[in-house]
PDB file of C-alpha atoms in Angstrom:
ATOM      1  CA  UNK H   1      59.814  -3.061 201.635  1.00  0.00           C
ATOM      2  CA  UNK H   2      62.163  -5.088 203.916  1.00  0.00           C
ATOM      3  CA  UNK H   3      59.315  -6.274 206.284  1.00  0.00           C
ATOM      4  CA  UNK H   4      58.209 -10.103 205.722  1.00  0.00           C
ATOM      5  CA  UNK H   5      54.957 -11.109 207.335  1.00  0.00           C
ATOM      6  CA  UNK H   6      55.967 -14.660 208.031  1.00  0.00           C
ATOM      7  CA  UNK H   7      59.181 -13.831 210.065  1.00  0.00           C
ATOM      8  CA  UNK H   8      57.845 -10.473 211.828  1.00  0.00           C
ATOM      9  CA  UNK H   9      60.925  -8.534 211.169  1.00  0.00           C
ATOM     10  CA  UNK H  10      62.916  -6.166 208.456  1.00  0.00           C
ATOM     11  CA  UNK H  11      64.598  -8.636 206.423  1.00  0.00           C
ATOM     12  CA  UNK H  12      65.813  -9.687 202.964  1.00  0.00           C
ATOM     13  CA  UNK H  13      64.610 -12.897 201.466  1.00  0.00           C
ATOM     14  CA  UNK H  14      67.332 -14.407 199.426  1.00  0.00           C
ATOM     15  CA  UNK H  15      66.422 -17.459 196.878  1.00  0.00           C
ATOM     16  CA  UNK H  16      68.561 -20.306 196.505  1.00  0.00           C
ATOM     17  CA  UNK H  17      69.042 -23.014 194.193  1.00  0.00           C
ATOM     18  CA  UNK H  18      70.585 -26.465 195.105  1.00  0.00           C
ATOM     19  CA  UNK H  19      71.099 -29.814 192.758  1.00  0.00           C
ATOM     20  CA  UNK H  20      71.493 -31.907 195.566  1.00  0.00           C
ATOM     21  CA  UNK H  21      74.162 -30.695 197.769  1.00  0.00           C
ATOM     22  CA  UNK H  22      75.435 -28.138 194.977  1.00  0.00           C
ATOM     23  CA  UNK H  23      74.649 -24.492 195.397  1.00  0.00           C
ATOM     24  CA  UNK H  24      73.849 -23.445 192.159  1.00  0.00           C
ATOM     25  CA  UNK H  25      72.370 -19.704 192.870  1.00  0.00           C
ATOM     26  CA  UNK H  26      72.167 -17.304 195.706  1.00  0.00           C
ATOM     27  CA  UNK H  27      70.006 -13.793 194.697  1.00  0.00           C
ATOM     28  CA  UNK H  28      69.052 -11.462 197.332  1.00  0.00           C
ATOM     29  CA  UNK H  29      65.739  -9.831 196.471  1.00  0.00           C
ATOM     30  CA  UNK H  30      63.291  -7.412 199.112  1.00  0.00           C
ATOM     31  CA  UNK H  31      61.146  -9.147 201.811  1.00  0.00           C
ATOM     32  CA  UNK H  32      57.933  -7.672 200.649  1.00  0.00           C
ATOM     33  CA  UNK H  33      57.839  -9.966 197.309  1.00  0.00           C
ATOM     34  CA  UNK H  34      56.347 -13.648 196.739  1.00  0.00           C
ATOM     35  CA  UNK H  35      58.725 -16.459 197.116  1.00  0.00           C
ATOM     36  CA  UNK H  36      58.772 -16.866 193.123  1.00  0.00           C
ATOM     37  CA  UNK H  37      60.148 -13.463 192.607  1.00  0.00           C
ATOM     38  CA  UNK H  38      62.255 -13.385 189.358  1.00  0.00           C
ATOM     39  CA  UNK H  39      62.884 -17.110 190.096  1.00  0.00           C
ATOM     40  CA  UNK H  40      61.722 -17.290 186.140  1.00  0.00           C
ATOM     41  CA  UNK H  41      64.362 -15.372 185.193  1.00  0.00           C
ATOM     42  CA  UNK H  42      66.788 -17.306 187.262  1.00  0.00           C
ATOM     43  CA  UNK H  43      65.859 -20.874 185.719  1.00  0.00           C
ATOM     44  CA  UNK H  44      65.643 -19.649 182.120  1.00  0.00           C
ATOM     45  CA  UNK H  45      69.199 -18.739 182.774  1.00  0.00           C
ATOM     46  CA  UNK H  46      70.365 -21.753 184.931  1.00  0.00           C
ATOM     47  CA  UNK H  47      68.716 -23.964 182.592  1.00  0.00           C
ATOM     48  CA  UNK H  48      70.702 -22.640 179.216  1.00  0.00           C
ATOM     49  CA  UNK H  49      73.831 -22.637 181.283  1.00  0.00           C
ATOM     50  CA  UNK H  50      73.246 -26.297 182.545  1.00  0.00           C
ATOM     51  CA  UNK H  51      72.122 -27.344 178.641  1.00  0.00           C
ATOM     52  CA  UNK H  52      75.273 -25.481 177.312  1.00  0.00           C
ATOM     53  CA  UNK H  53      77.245 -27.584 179.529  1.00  0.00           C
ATOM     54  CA  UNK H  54      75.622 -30.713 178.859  1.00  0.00           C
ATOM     55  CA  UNK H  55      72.803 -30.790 176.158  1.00  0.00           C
ATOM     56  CA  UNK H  56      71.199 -33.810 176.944  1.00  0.00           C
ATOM     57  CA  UNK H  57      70.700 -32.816 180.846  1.00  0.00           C
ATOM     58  CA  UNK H  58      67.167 -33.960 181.950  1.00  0.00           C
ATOM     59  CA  UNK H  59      66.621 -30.709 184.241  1.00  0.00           C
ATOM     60  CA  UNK H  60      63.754 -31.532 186.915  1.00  0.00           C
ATOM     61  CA  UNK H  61      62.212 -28.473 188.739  1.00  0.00           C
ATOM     62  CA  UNK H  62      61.553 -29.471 192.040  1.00  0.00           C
ATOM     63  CA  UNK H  63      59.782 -26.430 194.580  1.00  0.00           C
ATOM     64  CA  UNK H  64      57.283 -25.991 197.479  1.00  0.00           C
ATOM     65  CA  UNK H  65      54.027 -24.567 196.648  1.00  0.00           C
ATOM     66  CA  UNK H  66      55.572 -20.781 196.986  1.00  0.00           C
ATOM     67  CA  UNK H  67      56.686 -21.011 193.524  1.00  0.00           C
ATOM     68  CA  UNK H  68      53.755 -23.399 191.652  1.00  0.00           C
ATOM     69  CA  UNK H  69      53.050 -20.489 189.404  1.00  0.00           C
ATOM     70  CA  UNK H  70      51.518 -20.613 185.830  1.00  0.00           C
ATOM     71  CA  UNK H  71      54.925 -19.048 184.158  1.00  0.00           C
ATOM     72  CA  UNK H  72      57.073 -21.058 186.189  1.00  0.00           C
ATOM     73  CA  UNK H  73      55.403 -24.547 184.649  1.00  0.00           C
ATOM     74  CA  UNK H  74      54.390 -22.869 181.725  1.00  0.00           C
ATOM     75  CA  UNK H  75      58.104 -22.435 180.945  1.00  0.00           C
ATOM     76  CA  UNK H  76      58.746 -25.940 182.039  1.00  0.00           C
ATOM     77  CA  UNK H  77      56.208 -27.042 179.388  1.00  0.00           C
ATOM     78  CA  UNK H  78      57.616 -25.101 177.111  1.00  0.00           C
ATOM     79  CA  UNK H  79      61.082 -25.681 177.678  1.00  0.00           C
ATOM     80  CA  UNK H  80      61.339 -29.493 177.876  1.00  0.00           C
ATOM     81  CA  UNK H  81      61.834 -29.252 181.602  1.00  0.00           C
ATOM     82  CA  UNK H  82      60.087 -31.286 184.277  1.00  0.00           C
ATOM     83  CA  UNK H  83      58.565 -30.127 187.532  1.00  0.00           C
ATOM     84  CA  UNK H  84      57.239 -31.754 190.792  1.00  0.00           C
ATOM     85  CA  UNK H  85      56.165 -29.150 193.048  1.00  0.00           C
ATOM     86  CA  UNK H  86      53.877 -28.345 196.103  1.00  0.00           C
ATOM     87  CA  UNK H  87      50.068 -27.082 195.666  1.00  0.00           C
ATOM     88  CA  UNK H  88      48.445 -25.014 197.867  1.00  0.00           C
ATOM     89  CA  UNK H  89      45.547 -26.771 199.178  1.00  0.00           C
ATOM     90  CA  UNK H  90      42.181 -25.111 198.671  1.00  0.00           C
ATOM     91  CA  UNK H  91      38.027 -26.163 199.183  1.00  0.00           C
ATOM     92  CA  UNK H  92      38.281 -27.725 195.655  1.00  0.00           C
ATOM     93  CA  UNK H  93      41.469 -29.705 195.582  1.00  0.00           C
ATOM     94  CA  UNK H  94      39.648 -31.087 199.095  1.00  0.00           C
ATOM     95  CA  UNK H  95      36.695 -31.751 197.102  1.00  0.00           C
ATOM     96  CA  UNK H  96      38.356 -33.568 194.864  1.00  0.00           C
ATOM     97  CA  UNK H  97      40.324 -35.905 197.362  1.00  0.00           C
ATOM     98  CA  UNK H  98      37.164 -36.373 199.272  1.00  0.00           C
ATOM     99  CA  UNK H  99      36.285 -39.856 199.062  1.00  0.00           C
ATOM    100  CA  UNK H 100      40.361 -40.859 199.897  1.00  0.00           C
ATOM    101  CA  UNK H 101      39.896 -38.583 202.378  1.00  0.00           C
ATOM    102  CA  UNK H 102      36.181 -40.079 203.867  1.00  0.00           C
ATOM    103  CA  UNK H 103      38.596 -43.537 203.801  1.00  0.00           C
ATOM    104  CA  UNK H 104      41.581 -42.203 205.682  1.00  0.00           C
ATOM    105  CA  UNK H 105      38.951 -41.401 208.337  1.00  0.00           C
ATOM    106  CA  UNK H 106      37.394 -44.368 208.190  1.00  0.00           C
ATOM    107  CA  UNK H 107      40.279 -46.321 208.863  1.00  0.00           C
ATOM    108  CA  UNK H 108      41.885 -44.142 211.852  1.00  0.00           C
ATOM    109  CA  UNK H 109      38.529 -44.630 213.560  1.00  0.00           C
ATOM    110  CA  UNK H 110      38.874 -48.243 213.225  1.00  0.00           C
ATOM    111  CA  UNK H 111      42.627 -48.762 214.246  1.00  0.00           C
ATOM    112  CA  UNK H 112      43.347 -45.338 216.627  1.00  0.00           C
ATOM    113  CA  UNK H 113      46.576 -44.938 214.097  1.00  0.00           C
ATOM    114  CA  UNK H 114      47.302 -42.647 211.668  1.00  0.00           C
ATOM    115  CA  UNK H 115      46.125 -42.978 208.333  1.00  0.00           C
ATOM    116  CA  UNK H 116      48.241 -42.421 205.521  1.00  0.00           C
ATOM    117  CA  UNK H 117      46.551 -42.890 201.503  1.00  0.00           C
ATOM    118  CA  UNK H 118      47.436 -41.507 198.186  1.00  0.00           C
ATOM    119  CA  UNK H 119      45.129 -40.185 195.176  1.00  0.00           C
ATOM    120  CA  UNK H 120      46.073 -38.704 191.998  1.00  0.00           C
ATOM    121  CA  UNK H 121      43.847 -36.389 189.396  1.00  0.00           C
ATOM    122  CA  UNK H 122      43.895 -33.947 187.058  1.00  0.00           C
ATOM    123  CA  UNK H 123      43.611 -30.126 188.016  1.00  0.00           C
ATOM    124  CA  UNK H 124      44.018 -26.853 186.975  1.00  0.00           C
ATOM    125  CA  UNK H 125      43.241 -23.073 188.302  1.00  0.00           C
ATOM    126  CA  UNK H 126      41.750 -20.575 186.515  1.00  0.00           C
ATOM    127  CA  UNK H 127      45.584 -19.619 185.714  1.00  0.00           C
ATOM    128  CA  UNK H 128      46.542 -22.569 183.932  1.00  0.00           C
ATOM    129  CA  UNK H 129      46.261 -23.218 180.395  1.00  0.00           C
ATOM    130  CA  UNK H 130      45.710 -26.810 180.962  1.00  0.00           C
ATOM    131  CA  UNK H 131      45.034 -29.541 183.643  1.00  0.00           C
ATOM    132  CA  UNK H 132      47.566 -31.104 184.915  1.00  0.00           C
ATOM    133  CA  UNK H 133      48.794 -33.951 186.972  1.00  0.00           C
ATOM    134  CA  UNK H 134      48.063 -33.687 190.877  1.00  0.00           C
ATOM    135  CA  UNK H 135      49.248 -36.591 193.721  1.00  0.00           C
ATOM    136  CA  UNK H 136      47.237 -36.362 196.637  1.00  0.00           C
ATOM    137  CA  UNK H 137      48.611 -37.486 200.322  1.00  0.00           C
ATOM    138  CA  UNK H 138      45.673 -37.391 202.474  1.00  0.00           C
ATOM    139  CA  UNK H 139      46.466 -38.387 206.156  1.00  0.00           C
ATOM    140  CA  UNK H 140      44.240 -38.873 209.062  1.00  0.00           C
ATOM    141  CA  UNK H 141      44.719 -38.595 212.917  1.00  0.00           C
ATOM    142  CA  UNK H 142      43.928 -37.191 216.570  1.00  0.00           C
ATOM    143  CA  UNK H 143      44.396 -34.089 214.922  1.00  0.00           C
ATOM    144  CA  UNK H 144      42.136 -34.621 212.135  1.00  0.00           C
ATOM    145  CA  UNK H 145      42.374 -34.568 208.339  1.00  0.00           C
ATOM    146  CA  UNK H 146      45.757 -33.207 206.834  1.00  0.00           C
ATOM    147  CA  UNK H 147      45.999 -33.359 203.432  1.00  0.00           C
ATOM    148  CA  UNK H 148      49.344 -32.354 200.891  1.00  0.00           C
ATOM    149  CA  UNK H 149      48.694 -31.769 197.373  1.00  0.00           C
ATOM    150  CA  UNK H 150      51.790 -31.907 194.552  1.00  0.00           C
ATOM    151  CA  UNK H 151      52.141 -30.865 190.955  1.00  0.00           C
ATOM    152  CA  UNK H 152      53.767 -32.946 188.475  1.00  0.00           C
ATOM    153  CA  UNK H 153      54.877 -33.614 185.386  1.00  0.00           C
ATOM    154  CA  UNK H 154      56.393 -36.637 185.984  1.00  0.00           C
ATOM    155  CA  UNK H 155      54.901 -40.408 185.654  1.00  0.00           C
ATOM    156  CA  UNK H 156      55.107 -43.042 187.832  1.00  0.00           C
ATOM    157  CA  UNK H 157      53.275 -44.394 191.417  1.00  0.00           C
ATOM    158  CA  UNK H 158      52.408 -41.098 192.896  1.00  0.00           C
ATOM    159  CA  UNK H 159      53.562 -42.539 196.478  1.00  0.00           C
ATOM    160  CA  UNK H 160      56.860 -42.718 195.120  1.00  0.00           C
ATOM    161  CA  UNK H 161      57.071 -39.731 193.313  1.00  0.00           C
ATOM    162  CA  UNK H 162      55.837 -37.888 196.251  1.00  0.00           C
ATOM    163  CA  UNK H 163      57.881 -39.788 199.196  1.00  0.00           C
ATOM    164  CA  UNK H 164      61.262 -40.518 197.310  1.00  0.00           C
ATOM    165  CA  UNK H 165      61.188 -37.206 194.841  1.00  0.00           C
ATOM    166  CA  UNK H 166      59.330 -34.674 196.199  1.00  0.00           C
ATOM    167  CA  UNK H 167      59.792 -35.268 200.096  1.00  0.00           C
ATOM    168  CA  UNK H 168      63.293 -35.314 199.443  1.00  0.00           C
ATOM    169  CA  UNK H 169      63.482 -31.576 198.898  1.00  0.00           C
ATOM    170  CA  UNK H 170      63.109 -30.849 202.897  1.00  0.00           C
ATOM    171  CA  UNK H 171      66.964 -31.951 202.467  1.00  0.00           C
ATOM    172  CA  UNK H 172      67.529 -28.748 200.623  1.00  0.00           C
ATOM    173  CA  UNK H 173      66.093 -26.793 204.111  1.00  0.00           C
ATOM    174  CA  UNK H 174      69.281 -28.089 205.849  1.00  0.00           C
ATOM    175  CA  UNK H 175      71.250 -26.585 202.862  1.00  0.00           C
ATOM    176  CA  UNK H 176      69.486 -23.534 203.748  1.00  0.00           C
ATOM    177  CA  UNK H 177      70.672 -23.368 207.214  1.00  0.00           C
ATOM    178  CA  UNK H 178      74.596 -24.290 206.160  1.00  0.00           C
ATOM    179  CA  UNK H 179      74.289 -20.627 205.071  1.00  0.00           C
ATOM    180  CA  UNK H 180      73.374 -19.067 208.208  1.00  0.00           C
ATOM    181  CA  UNK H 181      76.185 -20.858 209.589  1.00  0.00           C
ATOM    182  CA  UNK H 182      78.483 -19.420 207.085  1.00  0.00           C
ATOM    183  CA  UNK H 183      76.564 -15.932 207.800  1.00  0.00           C
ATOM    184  CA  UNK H 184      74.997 -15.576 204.625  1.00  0.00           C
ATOM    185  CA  UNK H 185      72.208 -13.528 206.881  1.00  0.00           C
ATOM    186  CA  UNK H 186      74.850 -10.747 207.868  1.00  0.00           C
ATOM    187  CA  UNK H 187      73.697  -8.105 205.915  1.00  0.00           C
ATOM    188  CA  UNK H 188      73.780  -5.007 207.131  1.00  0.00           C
ATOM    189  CA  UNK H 189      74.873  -2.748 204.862  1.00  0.00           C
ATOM    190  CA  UNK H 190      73.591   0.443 203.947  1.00  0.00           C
ATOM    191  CA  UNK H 191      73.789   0.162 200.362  1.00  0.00           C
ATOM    192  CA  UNK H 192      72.018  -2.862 198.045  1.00  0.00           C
ATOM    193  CA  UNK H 193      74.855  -4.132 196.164  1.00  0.00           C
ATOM    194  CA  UNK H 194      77.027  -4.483 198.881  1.00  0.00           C
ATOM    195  CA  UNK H 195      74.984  -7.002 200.938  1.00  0.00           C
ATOM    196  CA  UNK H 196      74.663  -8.812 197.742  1.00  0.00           C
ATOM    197  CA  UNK H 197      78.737  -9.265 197.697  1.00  0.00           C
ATOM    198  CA  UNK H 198      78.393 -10.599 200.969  1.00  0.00           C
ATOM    199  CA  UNK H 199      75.667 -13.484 200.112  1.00  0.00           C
ATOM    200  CA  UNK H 200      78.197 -14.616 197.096  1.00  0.00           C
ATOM    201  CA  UNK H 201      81.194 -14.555 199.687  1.00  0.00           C
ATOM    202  CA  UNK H 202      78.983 -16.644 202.270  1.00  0.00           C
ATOM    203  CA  UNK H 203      77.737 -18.787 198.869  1.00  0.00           C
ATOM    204  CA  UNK H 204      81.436 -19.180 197.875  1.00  0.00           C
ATOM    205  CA  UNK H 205      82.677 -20.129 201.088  1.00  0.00           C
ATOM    206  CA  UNK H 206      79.474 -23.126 201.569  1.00  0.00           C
ATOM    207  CA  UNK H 207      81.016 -24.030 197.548  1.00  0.00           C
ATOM    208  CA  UNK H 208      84.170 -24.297 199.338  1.00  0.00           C
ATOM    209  CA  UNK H 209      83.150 -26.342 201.921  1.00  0.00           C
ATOM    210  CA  UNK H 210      80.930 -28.577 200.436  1.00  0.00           C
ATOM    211  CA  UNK H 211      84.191 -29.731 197.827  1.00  0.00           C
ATOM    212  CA  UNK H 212      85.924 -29.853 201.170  1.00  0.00           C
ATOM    213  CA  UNK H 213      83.325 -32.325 202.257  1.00  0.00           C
ATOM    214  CA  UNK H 214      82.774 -33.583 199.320  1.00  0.00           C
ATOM    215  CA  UNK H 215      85.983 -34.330 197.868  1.00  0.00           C
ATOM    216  CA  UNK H 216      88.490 -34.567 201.477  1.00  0.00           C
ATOM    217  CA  UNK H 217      86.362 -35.979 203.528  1.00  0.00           C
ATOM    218  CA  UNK H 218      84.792 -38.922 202.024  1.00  0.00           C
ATOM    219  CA  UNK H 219      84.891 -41.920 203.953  1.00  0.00           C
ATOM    220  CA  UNK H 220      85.252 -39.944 207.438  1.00  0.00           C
ATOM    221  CA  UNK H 221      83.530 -39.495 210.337  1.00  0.00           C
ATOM    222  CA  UNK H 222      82.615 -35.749 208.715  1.00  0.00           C
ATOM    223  CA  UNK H 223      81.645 -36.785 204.932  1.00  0.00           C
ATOM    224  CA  UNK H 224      78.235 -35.800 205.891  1.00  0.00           C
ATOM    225  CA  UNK H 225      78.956 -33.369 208.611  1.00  0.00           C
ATOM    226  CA  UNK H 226      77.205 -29.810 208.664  1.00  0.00           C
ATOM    227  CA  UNK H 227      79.504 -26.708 207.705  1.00  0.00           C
ATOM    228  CA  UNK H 228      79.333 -25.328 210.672  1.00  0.00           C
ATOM    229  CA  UNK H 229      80.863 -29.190 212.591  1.00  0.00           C
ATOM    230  CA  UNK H 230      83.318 -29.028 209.681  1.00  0.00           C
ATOM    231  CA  UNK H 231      84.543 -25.056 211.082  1.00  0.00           C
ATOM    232  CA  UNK H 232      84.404 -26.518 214.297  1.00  0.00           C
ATOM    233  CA  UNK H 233      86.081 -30.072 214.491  1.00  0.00           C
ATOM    234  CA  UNK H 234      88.410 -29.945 211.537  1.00  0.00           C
ATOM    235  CA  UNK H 235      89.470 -26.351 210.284  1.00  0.00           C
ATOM    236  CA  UNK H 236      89.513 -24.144 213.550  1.00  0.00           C
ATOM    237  CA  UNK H 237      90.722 -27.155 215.747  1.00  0.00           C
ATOM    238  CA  UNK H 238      93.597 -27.634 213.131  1.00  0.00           C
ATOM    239  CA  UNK H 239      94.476 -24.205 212.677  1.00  0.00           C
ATOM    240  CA  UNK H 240      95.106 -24.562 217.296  1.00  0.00           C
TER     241      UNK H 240
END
């Protein structure tokens, strides 16, 4: 159950969950589950603790297409919570992007550059209770079509929502990688609980660092350096 078909090796696949540069969760869960595993359970409970905090919060749920489930946005519908996520792409989400997509073409055969448009309709799968909103980026080059598809609740241009909102989560992929350099992936324990000690160490130790960052070195040459720079060039340097 430790085996994930993706990486080709025995591992455990942790979730995460950021607001911005804030770690907010770290759950270790088996390799041989979908990427939304229990992540329900993890919002309903992030989201009452955020709302006890501060009851008017405006909590956005922002994802890759792993975890654009039906009970994930379901809840969100439910719950007063936005969403912008990624959507698989499939034959009829194609279908429906196909005249933007017979124009991207269009135009890289007439200029030899990529082709970049945007679309927006409504969609659902047999899954959802309703249609809902879908932005389309449909590019066009030497390699040939290559659309994205994204979910969302929110209104507004869909080029903005999906370059300034939604791109922005490949941020949260660098956040990902802070961990490994704190070892968050040093799990080797025999037992389950254990190794989920160590990803809370790791995830206090990235909260540590990230107030360090955060809070010490604003205005520096390292207010937006990586964890493992800050180890490096400030705290071990120091410590010589």
């Amino acid at each position: 159950k430790f085996f994930h078909g993706f990486y080709d090796e025995y591992c455990f696949l942790p979730l995460y969950g950021f607001c911005q540069e804030r770690l907010l969760v770290a759950y270790l869960r088996p390799a041989n589950r979908g990427a939304a595993y229990h992540a329900g359970a993890i919002l309903k409970l992030l989201v009452k603790r955020l709302r006890q905090a501060w009851p008017g919060v405006r909590i956005v749920l922002r994802a890759d297409s792993g975890f654009c489930t039906p009970k994930l946005l379901g809840w969100c519908d439910r719950n007063g919570g936005d969403y912008i996520g990624g959507l698989a792409k499939n034959k009829r989400l194609n279908t429906l992007a196909g005249t933007t997509s017979a124009k991207a073409a269009q135009r890289f055969g007439k200029t030899g550059h990529k082709a970049r448009l945007f679309t927006g309709f409504r969609y659902a799968t047999r899954n959802w209770q309703r249609k809902r909103r879908v932005i389309a980026r449909i590019e066009h080059d030497a390699q040939g079509p290559n659309p994205r598809y994204v979910v969302t609740s929110l209104s507004g241009p869909g080029r903005d929502l999906y370059e300034r909102v939604y791109c922005a989560r490949g941020e949260m992929e660098n956040r990902i990688k802070e961990q490994l350099q704190l070892f968050s992936d040093r799990t080797s324990c025999h037992d389950w609980w254990p190794n989920q000690f160590r990803l809370l160490l790791s995830s206090l130790a990235y909260v540590l660092m990230e107030a360090i960052r955060r809070l010490g070195l604003r205005g520096t040459a390292l207010a937006r350096a990586q964890v493992a720079t800050i180890r490096l060039k400030l705290l071990k340097i120091g410590a010589v």
